[in-house]
mmCIF file of C-alpha atoms in Angstrom:
data_model
loop_
_atom_site.group_PDB
_atom_site.id
_atom_site.type_symbol
_atom_site.label_atom_id
_atom_site.label_comp_id
_atom_site.label_asym_id
_atom_site.label_seq_id
_atom_site.Cartn_x
_atom_site.Cartn_y
_atom_site.Cartn_z
ATOM 1 C CA MET A 41 83.534 104.904 117.082
ATOM 2 C CA SER A 42 86.768 104.557 117.303
ATOM 3 C CA SER A 43 88.902 101.875 115.801
ATOM 4 C CA LEU A 44 91.949 99.691 116.192
ATOM 5 C CA HIS A 45 94.599 99.809 113.562
ATOM 6 C CA ILE A 46 96.695 95.910 112.942
ATOM 7 C CA VAL A 47 99.304 96.339 110.955
ATOM 8 C CA ASN A 48 101.584 93.228 109.860
ATOM 9 C CA LYS A 49 103.684 94.039 107.682
ATOM 10 C CA SER A 50 107.743 96.556 108.258
ATOM 11 C CA PRO A 51 107.101 99.890 107.520
ATOM 12 C CA LEU A 52 109.721 100.187 104.675
ATOM 13 C CA SER A 53 109.112 97.537 101.726
ATOM 14 C CA HIS A 54 105.894 97.623 102.217
ATOM 15 C CA SER A 55 102.969 100.697 102.138
ATOM 16 C CA CYS A 56 100.752 99.119 104.320
ATOM 17 C CA LEU A 57 102.123 101.281 107.669
ATOM 18 C CA ASP A 58 101.133 104.566 105.169
ATOM 19 C CA GLU A 59 97.548 103.816 103.661
ATOM 20 C CA CYS A 60 96.713 103.305 107.123
ATOM 21 C CA LEU A 61 98.365 106.520 108.864
ATOM 22 C CA SER A 62 96.401 107.768 105.659
ATOM 23 C CA CYS A 63 93.052 106.566 108.006
ATOM 24 C CA CYS A 64 93.792 106.941 111.550
ATOM 25 C CA GLN A 65 91.864 108.878 113.061
ATOM 26 C CA GLN A 66 92.416 110.003 117.197
ATOM 27 C CA GLY A 67 91.119 107.515 118.889
ATOM 28 C CA ASP A 68 92.416 105.346 117.353
ATOM 29 C CA GLU A 69 95.208 102.898 118.348
ATOM 30 C CA LEU A 70 97.832 100.484 116.342
ATOM 31 C CA LEU A 71 99.075 97.842 116.475
ATOM 32 C CA LEU A 72 101.539 96.343 115.464
ATOM 33 C CA ILE A 73 102.369 92.612 114.890
ATOM 34 C CA GLU A 74 104.184 90.006 113.233
ATOM 35 C CA ASP A 75 106.995 92.038 110.243
ATOM 36 C CA GLY A 76 104.564 95.230 111.831
ATOM 37 C CA VAL A 77 107.312 95.818 114.890
ATOM 38 C CA LEU A 78 109.992 96.304 112.925
ATOM 39 C CA ALA A 79 108.827 99.476 112.659
ATOM 40 C CA LEU A 80 110.575 99.769 116.300
ATOM 41 C CA SER A 81 113.819 100.457 114.574
ATOM 42 C CA SER A 82 112.700 101.649 111.018
ATOM 43 C CA LEU A 83 110.226 104.101 111.190
ATOM 44 C CA LYS A 84 110.488 106.887 108.573
ATOM 45 C CA PRO A 85 110.433 110.401 110.141
ATOM 46 C CA GLN A 86 107.209 110.980 108.270
ATOM 47 C CA GLN A 87 105.199 108.298 109.364
ATOM 48 C CA LEU A 88 106.056 108.525 112.997
ATOM 49 C CA ASP A 89 105.418 112.195 112.624
ATOM 50 C CA LYS A 90 101.512 111.460 111.873
ATOM 51 C CA LEU A 91 101.791 109.270 114.312
ATOM 52 C CA ASN A 92 102.173 112.370 116.750
ATOM 53 C CA ALA A 93 99.873 115.115 114.984
ATOM 54 C CA LEU A 94 97.488 111.973 115.464
ATOM 55 C CA GLY A 95 98.156 111.623 118.314
ATOM 56 C CA LEU A 96 98.191 107.993 117.749
ATOM 57 C CA GLN A 97 99.959 105.315 120.449
ATOM 58 C CA PRO A 98 101.356 102.606 118.767
ATOM 59 C CA TYR A 99 101.616 98.669 120.018
ATOM 60 C CA VAL A 100 103.691 96.605 119.331
ATOM 61 C CA LEU A 101 103.530 92.568 120.101
ATOM 62 C CA ALA A 102 105.873 90.980 122.249
ATOM 63 C CA ALA A 103 105.669 87.764 120.801
ATOM 64 C CA ASP A 104 107.066 89.232 118.126
ATOM 65 C CA VAL A 105 109.161 91.722 118.923
ATOM 66 C CA ALA A 106 111.023 88.645 121.836
ATOM 67 C CA ALA A 107 111.808 87.298 118.210
ATOM 68 C CA ARG A 108 112.950 89.503 116.422
ATOM 69 C CA GLY A 109 114.727 90.291 118.876
ATOM 70 C CA LEU A 110 114.044 93.498 119.334
ATOM 71 C CA SER A 111 113.778 93.812 122.974
ATOM 72 C CA THR A 112 116.458 96.327 123.605
ATOM 73 C CA ARG A 113 114.865 98.417 120.255
ATOM 74 C CA LEU A 114 111.549 98.970 122.699
ATOM 75 C CA LEU A 115 111.084 102.858 123.553
ATOM 76 C CA PRO A 116 108.992 105.098 123.603
ATOM 77 C CA PRO A 117 106.839 105.835 121.776
ATOM 78 C CA PHE A 118 106.212 102.677 120.914
ATOM 79 C CA GLN A 119 104.656 100.071 124.562
ATOM 80 C CA SER A 120 104.233 96.583 124.416
ATOM 81 C CA CYS A 121 101.455 94.262 124.117
ATOM 82 C CA ASP A 122 101.003 90.781 125.254
ATOM 83 C CA ASP A 123 98.560 88.578 123.394
ATOM 84 C CA THR A 124 95.815 89.464 126.642
ATOM 85 C CA GLY A 125 96.761 92.811 125.893
ATOM 86 C CA PHE A 126 96.081 92.486 122.100
ATOM 87 C CA VAL A 127 92.652 91.333 122.994
ATOM 88 C CA ASP A 128 91.928 94.276 125.254
ATOM 89 C CA LEU A 129 92.518 96.197 122.030
ATOM 90 C CA CYS A 130 89.895 94.736 120.327
ATOM 91 C CA VAL A 131 87.653 94.789 123.339
ATOM 92 C CA LYS A 132 88.019 98.602 123.907
ATOM 93 C CA HIS A 133 87.729 99.457 120.209
ATOM 94 C CA PRO A 134 83.943 99.268 118.288
ATOM 95 C CA LYS A 135 85.897 97.740 115.372
ATOM 96 C CA SER A 136 88.892 96.816 114.458
ATOM 97 C CA ILE A 137 91.200 97.467 110.768
ATOM 98 C CA SER A 138 93.878 94.239 110.285
ATOM 99 C CA TRP A 139 96.296 95.913 106.641
ATOM 100 C CA PHE A 140 98.304 92.489 105.022
ATOM 101 C CA MET B 128 81.675 89.642 123.792
ATOM 102 C CA LYS B 129 81.334 87.326 121.394
ATOM 103 C CA PHE B 130 84.668 87.118 118.206
ATOM 104 C CA SER B 131 84.802 86.462 114.895
ATOM 105 C CA LEU B 132 88.129 85.583 113.587
ATOM 106 C CA LEU B 133 88.053 86.168 109.705
ATOM 107 C CA VAL B 134 92.390 83.417 108.219
ATOM 108 C CA LEU B 135 93.736 84.199 104.963
ATOM 109 C CA ALA B 136 96.576 83.486 105.743
ATOM 110 C CA ALA B 137 98.277 80.263 105.160
ATOM 111 C CA PRO B 138 99.629 77.938 107.692
ATOM 112 C CA TYR B 139 103.307 76.783 106.795
ATOM 113 C CA SER B 140 104.075 80.002 104.777
ATOM 114 C CA ASP B 141 102.174 83.294 106.788
ATOM 115 C CA GLN B 142 102.744 83.906 110.286
ATOM 116 C CA SER B 143 98.783 85.181 110.824
ATOM 117 C CA VAL B 144 98.395 81.788 110.938
ATOM 118 C CA GLY B 145 100.221 81.403 114.627
ATOM 119 C CA THR B 146 98.833 84.767 115.426
ATOM 120 C CA ALA B 147 95.503 84.005 115.046
ATOM 121 C CA LEU B 148 95.225 80.281 117.143
ATOM 122 C CA ARG B 149 97.443 82.216 119.953
ATOM 123 C CA PHE B 150 94.271 85.637 119.630
ATOM 124 C CA ALA B 151 91.810 82.191 119.538
ATOM 125 C CA GLN B 152 93.131 80.815 122.134
ATOM 126 C CA THR B 153 93.864 84.259 124.384
ATOM 127 C CA LEU B 154 90.311 85.649 124.207
ATOM 128 C CA LEU B 155 88.803 81.983 125.149
ATOM 129 C CA GLN B 156 91.290 82.636 128.361
ATOM 130 C CA GLN B 157 89.391 85.385 129.042
ATOM 131 C CA GLY B 158 86.027 84.317 129.116
ATOM 132 C CA HIS B 159 85.084 85.896 126.172
ATOM 133 C CA GLU B 160 83.389 83.991 123.143
ATOM 134 C CA ILE B 161 84.302 83.020 119.327
ATOM 135 C CA PHE B 162 81.393 82.646 117.566
ATOM 136 C CA ARG B 163 83.025 81.281 114.268
ATOM 137 C CA VAL B 164 86.303 80.364 112.800
ATOM 138 C CA PHE B 165 85.908 81.611 109.338
ATOM 139 C CA PHE B 166 88.719 80.264 106.458
ATOM 140 C CA TYR B 167 88.955 81.855 103.152
ATOM 141 C CA HIS B 168 91.831 82.180 100.595
ATOM 142 C CA ASN B 169 94.717 81.265 101.369
ATOM 143 C CA GLY B 170 93.632 79.821 105.409
ATOM 144 C CA VAL B 171 91.158 76.950 103.826
ATOM 145 C CA TYR B 172 94.742 75.070 104.638
ATOM 146 C CA ALA B 173 94.570 74.925 107.802
ATOM 147 C CA SER B 174 91.496 72.729 107.439
ATOM 148 C CA ASN B 175 93.923 69.747 105.052
ATOM 149 C CA ALA B 176 93.653 66.922 106.811
ATOM 150 C CA LEU B 177 96.760 65.574 105.261
ATOM 151 C CA SER B 178 99.212 67.885 106.285
ATOM 152 C CA THR B 179 102.527 66.241 107.923
ATOM 153 C CA ALA B 180 104.216 68.754 109.609
ATOM 154 C CA PRO B 181 107.936 66.915 111.418
ATOM 155 C CA GLN B 182 107.897 66.519 114.371
ATOM 156 C CA ASP B 183 109.774 69.863 115.974
ATOM 157 C CA GLU B 184 106.837 71.897 113.789
ATOM 158 C CA ALA B 185 102.846 72.490 115.219
ATOM 159 C CA ASN B 186 100.526 69.996 113.108
ATOM 160 C CA ILE B 187 98.723 73.733 112.204
ATOM 161 C CA PRO B 188 95.584 71.869 111.026
ATOM 162 C CA ARG B 189 95.011 69.659 114.769
ATOM 163 C CA GLN B 190 95.316 73.217 116.626
ATOM 164 C CA TRP B 191 93.070 74.034 115.142
ATOM 165 C CA GLN B 192 90.631 71.321 115.534
ATOM 166 C CA GLN B 193 91.808 70.848 119.226
ATOM 167 C CA LEU B 194 90.673 74.588 120.001
ATOM 168 C CA ALA B 195 87.140 74.138 118.178
ATOM 169 C CA GLN B 196 87.258 70.446 120.302
ATOM 170 C CA ASP B 197 87.905 72.524 123.759
ATOM 171 C CA HIS B 198 85.855 74.994 123.158
ATOM 172 C CA ASN B 199 83.028 73.708 120.814
ATOM 173 C CA ILE B 200 83.714 76.205 117.595
ATOM 174 C CA ASP B 201 82.202 76.435 114.465
ATOM 175 C CA MET B 202 85.246 76.246 112.109
ATOM 176 C CA VAL B 203 84.035 76.742 108.993
ATOM 177 C CA SER B 204 86.073 76.562 105.140
ATOM 178 C CA CYS B 205 84.925 78.392 103.080
ATOM 179 C CA ILE B 206 83.685 76.004 100.308
ATOM 180 C CA ALA B 207 84.714 78.050 97.268
ATOM 181 C CA SER B 208 88.170 77.945 97.948
ATOM 182 C CA ALA B 209 88.776 75.351 99.725
ATOM 183 C CA LEU B 210 87.435 73.059 96.757
ATOM 184 C CA LYS B 211 89.958 74.670 94.401
ATOM 185 C CA ARG B 212 93.163 74.378 96.533
ATOM 186 C CA GLY B 213 92.474 70.920 96.787
ATOM 187 C CA VAL B 214 90.041 70.322 100.542
ATOM 188 C CA LEU B 215 87.593 68.260 99.526
ATOM 189 C CA ASP B 216 84.826 67.329 102.269
ATOM 190 C CA GLU B 217 83.598 63.563 101.407
ATOM 191 C CA SER B 218 80.514 64.954 99.643
ATOM 192 C CA GLU B 219 82.245 66.786 97.730
ATOM 193 C CA ALA B 220 84.443 64.210 96.535
ATOM 194 C CA GLN B 221 81.838 62.438 95.788
ATOM 195 C CA ARG B 222 80.165 65.306 94.083
ATOM 196 C CA TYR B 223 83.584 66.004 91.880
ATOM 197 C CA ASP B 224 84.224 62.266 91.929
ATOM 198 C CA GLN B 225 87.774 62.228 93.045
ATOM 199 C CA PRO B 226 89.001 59.548 94.843
ATOM 200 C CA CYS B 227 89.410 60.616 98.416
ATOM 201 C CA HIS B 228 88.480 63.527 100.482
ATOM 202 C CA ASN B 229 91.188 65.671 103.460
ATOM 203 C CA LEU B 230 88.895 68.104 105.196
ATOM 204 C CA ILE B 231 89.791 67.111 109.006
ATOM 205 C CA ALA B 232 87.050 66.594 111.623
ATOM 206 C CA GLY B 233 86.041 69.570 113.520
ATOM 207 C CA PHE B 234 85.764 71.284 110.248
ATOM 208 C CA GLU B 235 82.859 72.434 107.573
ATOM 209 C CA LEU B 236 82.636 73.180 103.675
ATOM 210 C CA SER B 237 80.230 76.183 103.676
ATOM 211 C CA GLY B 238 79.533 79.566 101.355
ATOM 212 C CA LEU B 239 80.367 83.092 101.976
ATOM 213 C CA GLY B 240 77.033 83.914 103.523
ATOM 214 C CA GLN B 241 78.454 82.197 107.062
ATOM 215 C CA LEU B 242 81.218 85.065 106.553
ATOM 216 C CA VAL B 243 78.459 87.134 106.433
ATOM 217 C CA GLU B 244 76.098 86.473 109.174
ATOM 218 C CA ALA B 245 79.182 85.780 111.561
ATOM 219 C CA SER B 246 79.807 89.664 111.024
ATOM 220 C CA ALA B 247 76.665 89.710 111.301
ATOM 221 C CA GLN B 248 76.998 88.294 114.647
ATOM 222 C CA SER B 249 79.072 89.597 116.386
ATOM 223 C CA ASP B 250 80.424 91.467 118.964
ATOM 224 C CA ARG B 251 83.587 91.868 117.005
ATOM 225 C CA VAL B 252 85.279 90.896 113.592
ATOM 226 C CA VAL B 253 89.568 90.370 113.987
ATOM 227 C CA SER B 254 91.060 89.226 110.537
ATOM 228 C CA PHE B 255 94.537 88.224 109.889
ATOM 229 C CA GLY B 256 95.539 88.738 106.412
ATOM 230 C CA ALA B 257 98.381 87.058 104.631
ATOM 231 C CA MET C 106 70.025 96.309 113.087
ATOM 232 C CA ASN C 107 71.091 95.882 110.288
ATOM 233 C CA LYS C 108 75.493 96.406 110.725
ATOM 234 C CA LYS C 109 76.850 98.290 107.883
ATOM 235 C CA LEU C 110 79.411 96.884 106.574
ATOM 236 C CA LEU C 111 82.834 98.405 104.878
ATOM 237 C CA ILE C 112 84.840 96.438 102.495
ATOM 238 C CA ILE C 113 88.188 97.962 101.200
ATOM 239 C CA CYS C 114 89.746 96.409 98.727
ATOM 240 C CA ARG C 115 93.440 98.380 98.157
ATOM 241 C CA LYS C 116 94.693 94.954 96.169
ATOM 242 C CA PRO C 117 95.284 94.981 92.511
ATOM 243 C CA PRO C 118 93.608 92.724 89.826
ATOM 244 C CA TYR C 119 94.653 89.288 88.438
ATOM 245 C CA GLY C 120 98.347 89.663 90.663
ATOM 246 C CA ASN C 121 96.232 87.950 93.348
ATOM 247 C CA SER C 122 93.238 86.450 94.092
ATOM 248 C CA LEU C 123 92.662 88.447 97.303
ATOM 249 C CA ALA C 124 91.436 91.996 95.346
ATOM 250 C CA ARG C 125 88.158 89.176 93.548
ATOM 251 C CA GLU C 126 88.054 87.399 96.848
ATOM 252 C CA ALA C 127 86.677 90.690 98.767
ATOM 253 C CA ILE C 128 84.454 91.502 95.454
ATOM 254 C CA ASP C 129 83.482 88.256 96.234
ATOM 255 C CA ILE C 130 82.254 88.834 99.830
ATOM 256 C CA ALA C 131 80.590 92.168 98.658
ATOM 257 C CA LEU C 132 78.607 89.989 96.124
ATOM 258 C CA ALA C 133 77.251 88.070 99.475
ATOM 259 C CA ALA C 134 77.047 90.426 101.572
ATOM 260 C CA GLY C 135 74.799 92.183 98.915
ATOM 261 C CA ALA C 136 72.368 88.711 98.371
ATOM 262 C CA PHE C 137 72.075 89.280 102.291
ATOM 263 C CA GLU C 138 70.546 92.052 101.625
ATOM 264 C CA GLN C 139 73.631 92.946 104.706
ATOM 265 C CA ASP C 140 74.028 97.340 104.233
ATOM 266 C CA VAL C 141 77.744 97.211 102.408
ATOM 267 C CA SER C 142 79.729 99.794 101.042
ATOM 268 C CA LEU C 143 83.125 99.635 99.168
ATOM 269 C CA LEU C 144 85.787 101.795 98.967
ATOM 270 C CA PHE C 145 88.326 101.488 97.275
ATOM 271 C CA CYS C 146 92.245 102.924 97.578
ATOM 272 C CA GLY C 147 94.953 103.074 96.206
ATOM 273 C CA ASP C 148 96.600 100.437 93.978
ATOM 274 C CA GLY C 149 92.152 98.977 94.551
ATOM 275 C CA LEU C 150 91.528 101.787 92.327
ATOM 276 C CA TRP C 151 93.260 99.614 89.186
ATOM 277 C CA GLN C 152 90.335 97.103 89.394
ATOM 278 C CA LEU C 153 87.379 99.001 87.920
ATOM 279 C CA MET C 154 89.784 99.985 84.564
ATOM 280 C CA ALA C 155 87.039 99.647 81.583
ATOM 281 C CA GLU C 156 87.773 97.563 79.357
ATOM 282 C CA GLN C 157 89.545 94.612 80.923
ATOM 283 C CA ASP C 158 90.460 91.440 78.852
ATOM 284 C CA SER C 159 91.564 89.073 81.127
ATOM 285 C CA GLN C 160 91.197 86.284 77.797
ATOM 286 C CA GLU C 161 94.285 84.573 77.683
ATOM 287 C CA LEU C 162 95.549 84.524 81.320
ATOM 288 C CA ALA C 163 92.635 82.190 81.476
ATOM 289 C CA LEU C 164 91.670 84.173 84.809
ATOM 290 C CA LYS C 165 86.772 85.319 85.122
ATOM 291 C CA ASN C 166 87.237 89.309 83.880
ATOM 292 C CA HIS C 167 87.342 91.179 87.010
ATOM 293 C CA GLY C 168 85.651 93.979 85.671
ATOM 294 C CA LYS C 169 82.865 91.447 84.780
ATOM 295 C CA ALA C 170 82.572 90.871 88.756
ATOM 296 C CA LEU C 171 82.470 94.637 89.378
ATOM 297 C CA ALA C 172 80.224 95.252 87.280
ATOM 298 C CA ALA C 173 76.962 92.667 89.386
ATOM 299 C CA LEU C 174 77.491 94.906 92.478
ATOM 300 C CA PRO C 175 74.687 97.367 90.981
ATOM 301 C CA LEU C 176 72.149 94.217 90.705
ATOM 302 C CA TYR C 177 72.689 92.760 93.684
ATOM 303 C CA GLY C 178 71.893 96.422 95.156
ATOM 304 C CA ILE C 179 75.331 97.370 95.777
ATOM 305 C CA ASP C 180 75.127 100.811 95.142
ATOM 306 C CA ASP C 181 77.237 102.549 98.105
ATOM 307 C CA ILE C 182 80.688 102.216 95.722
ATOM 308 C CA TYR C 183 83.324 105.053 97.067
ATOM 309 C CA VAL C 184 87.446 105.315 95.430
ATOM 310 C CA GLN C 185 90.023 107.189 97.031
ATOM 311 C CA ALA C 186 90.410 110.569 95.578
ATOM 312 C CA ASP C 187 93.886 111.392 96.051
ATOM 313 C CA ALA C 188 94.732 107.658 94.611
ATOM 314 C CA LEU C 189 92.924 108.623 91.057
ATOM 315 C CA ALA C 190 95.850 111.569 90.444
ATOM 316 C CA GLU C 191 98.083 109.259 91.542
ATOM 317 C CA ARG C 192 97.694 106.980 88.973
ATOM 318 C CA GLN C 193 96.492 109.488 86.078
ATOM 319 C CA LEU C 194 93.206 108.350 86.251
ATOM 320 C CA SER C 195 90.082 109.956 86.146
ATOM 321 C CA GLN C 196 86.318 109.060 88.172
ATOM 322 C CA ASN C 197 83.853 109.385 84.652
ATOM 323 C CA GLU C 198 86.971 106.290 82.798
ATOM 324 C CA LEU C 199 86.043 103.956 85.447
ATOM 325 C CA LEU C 200 83.953 100.848 84.791
ATOM 326 C CA LEU C 201 81.225 101.739 87.530
ATOM 327 C CA PRO C 202 79.582 105.443 88.874
ATOM 328 C CA VAL C 203 82.078 106.278 92.255
ATOM 329 C CA LYS C 204 82.534 109.029 93.960
ATOM 330 C CA ALA C 205 85.534 110.396 94.533
ATOM 331 C CA LEU C 206 86.250 111.304 98.647
ATOM 332 C CA SER C 207 88.978 113.186 100.455
ATOM 333 C CA PRO C 208 90.767 111.343 103.370
ATOM 334 C CA ALA C 209 88.677 113.486 105.873
ATOM 335 C CA GLU C 210 85.485 111.734 103.922
ATOM 336 C CA ILE C 211 86.919 108.969 104.246
ATOM 337 C CA THR C 212 88.180 108.302 107.842
ATOM 338 C CA ALA C 213 84.276 109.442 108.507
ATOM 339 C CA LEU C 214 83.203 106.044 106.152
ATOM 340 C CA ILE C 215 85.139 104.354 107.899
ATOM 341 C CA ASP C 216 84.856 106.101 111.386
ATOM 342 C CA SER C 217 80.771 104.871 109.965
ATOM 343 C CA ALA C 218 81.387 100.574 109.224
ATOM 344 C CA ASP C 219 80.810 98.535 111.874
ATOM 345 C CA THR C 220 82.985 96.360 110.737
ATOM 346 C CA VAL C 221 85.602 96.243 108.637
ATOM 347 C CA LEU C 222 87.651 94.390 106.057
ATOM 348 C CA ASN C 223 90.526 95.753 104.049
ATOM 349 C CA PHE C 224 91.805 93.485 102.534
#
């Protein structure tokens, strides 16, 4: 049963993303919201490796990216997701797990 | 699909309260349904009727109240979290001999059983943390 | 259908009330006879230290709340094996009998849950 993992903390100043990645499995997806979108410009190489190894698609919440002035940093593998997309991801996966 | 939301974040301190509100509004627009929003930990401050925001900032408790009214949603603040943080309804204020009560209309105080029930009854539970 | 609820506890006790509040949810779920399991990960393992004495903090003893879990029918209590080692803790010095899980077993536990509350 796949999960949507929702992370709202910076990957550099908090362990949330690392803890999340250690619990993910193939088929899961990752949504970065609030300070989590800072990963667009500060993902650690080990974190990127882990994402790739799991084939984990990272989404970033569009409103949070725009608010933080990071729109120009939005590059693959990250994909933008609006609020409707957030709801759709929650519908798609049988459960969501919030990391805060 | 039937959703319940667990809100732990503190209004005016943590962004998650706003994220949760947008999420709730969006899922209702999409035709999904909300079984219950359960406010826990610092989230209960979102049910304080005395929250007074400056004119250029949103009044967060009133936003949730409006959502509850518009869509007839069950909004529950955890009674244990709320009493400790000074959010009381009329009967609790009487019971503890407090001079006033401030639970915003449209919310009710209840126990964690309401969260357990929400989790059992809903297709999805989404948490909005601090 | 009785849904499987998994509560993940990652916060150390006392510094923030979330550690305690997560346990309160577990106790409530137990009281309502839900199928609930607990997984202690990372710094959440510090919640399981034996001989906690919080008297001077004027805070309730967290260990005592955890000791009540079996009384509420909650016996599925797991810890992250890697986190034990990182903290120089061993399973048998914890205040409750727990099962240590490998990363693959943790993933499987999460996979089998219907709802996950993660603190």
